[in-house]
Amino acid sequence: MSGKESGIDSLEVLLAHALTIEVEAEERYQMLASQMEVHNNPELAGIFRKLAGIEGRHAEELRQRTAEMDLPKLAPWEYQWPGLESPEAADLGAAHYLMTPWHALQLALQAEQRAFRFFDELARKAEDQDVRKLAEELAEEEAEHVRLVDELLAKHQPPAGRWDEDPDPAAQQE
Ligand code: ZN
């Protein structure tokens, strides 16, 4: 059996993974954007919306590409993620409403890098030539997202000192 090591041994299975990665990435970025809007951080909300838009377009491309294909419907435990969640989902637990654009972009960077590594590793391991080619293509697209987030990061300075303390926390008024 080819591709046994990764468990992703056909184009269909790879595309099912790729589609889930993009859809979940978009959802996470949208959620982060809404969260930042609620907390009145429009700058950050804008950045997350932009990233959500990129992932959304990516998902749409994959949907069109696979419209004629019979993709497997994978149960959550059938996905071959290295961790428990799809590799591109930004870590929501690490999001904080007082975080700065720099921190938010770090989260995004990690998510994009995980997605890149996922496809890149697969491209190296895959025995099936079609799987390898598509994995290479997807890795290249993620590498581009990494570069994009890097560019955004270059425009934002890391904050000095502590950032997770609210100077006027309503909850502490007694
Ligand atoms: Zn991406």
Short mmCIF file of C-alpha atoms in Angstrom, two decimals, residues 3-4 7 14 18 28 37 40 45 76 78 101 104 115 126 146 148 150 156 165-166:
data_model
loop_
_atom_site.label_atom_id
_atom_site.label_comp_id
_atom_site.label_asym_id
_atom_site.label_seq_id
_atom_site.Cartn_x
_atom_site.Cartn_y
_atom_site.Cartn_z
CA GLY A 3 1.56 6.30 1.36
CA LYS A 4 0.90 4.01 4.29
CA GLY A 7 -2.27 7.49 5.72
CA LEU A 14 -5.47 14.65 0.34
CA ALA A 18 -6.81 20.30 2.31
CA ARG A 28 -10.92 30.45 13.08
CA GLU A 37 -14.49 43.54 17.22
CA ASN A 40 -13.02 47.00 20.30
CA ALA A 45 -10.14 42.55 13.55
CA PRO A 76 -13.00 13.38 12.78
CA GLU A 78 -10.06 9.50 10.28
CA PRO A 101 -1.48 42.88 16.34
CA ALA A 104 -2.18 37.95 16.81
CA ALA A 115 -0.02 24.00 7.54
CA ALA A 126 4.11 10.43 -0.45
CA VAL A 146 3.75 32.45 5.76
CA LEU A 148 2.39 37.31 3.79
CA ASP A 150 5.80 37.80 7.81
CA HIS A 156 4.09 45.74 13.71
CA GLU A 165 -3.08 43.51 31.90
CA ASP A 166 -6.13 45.67 31.53
#
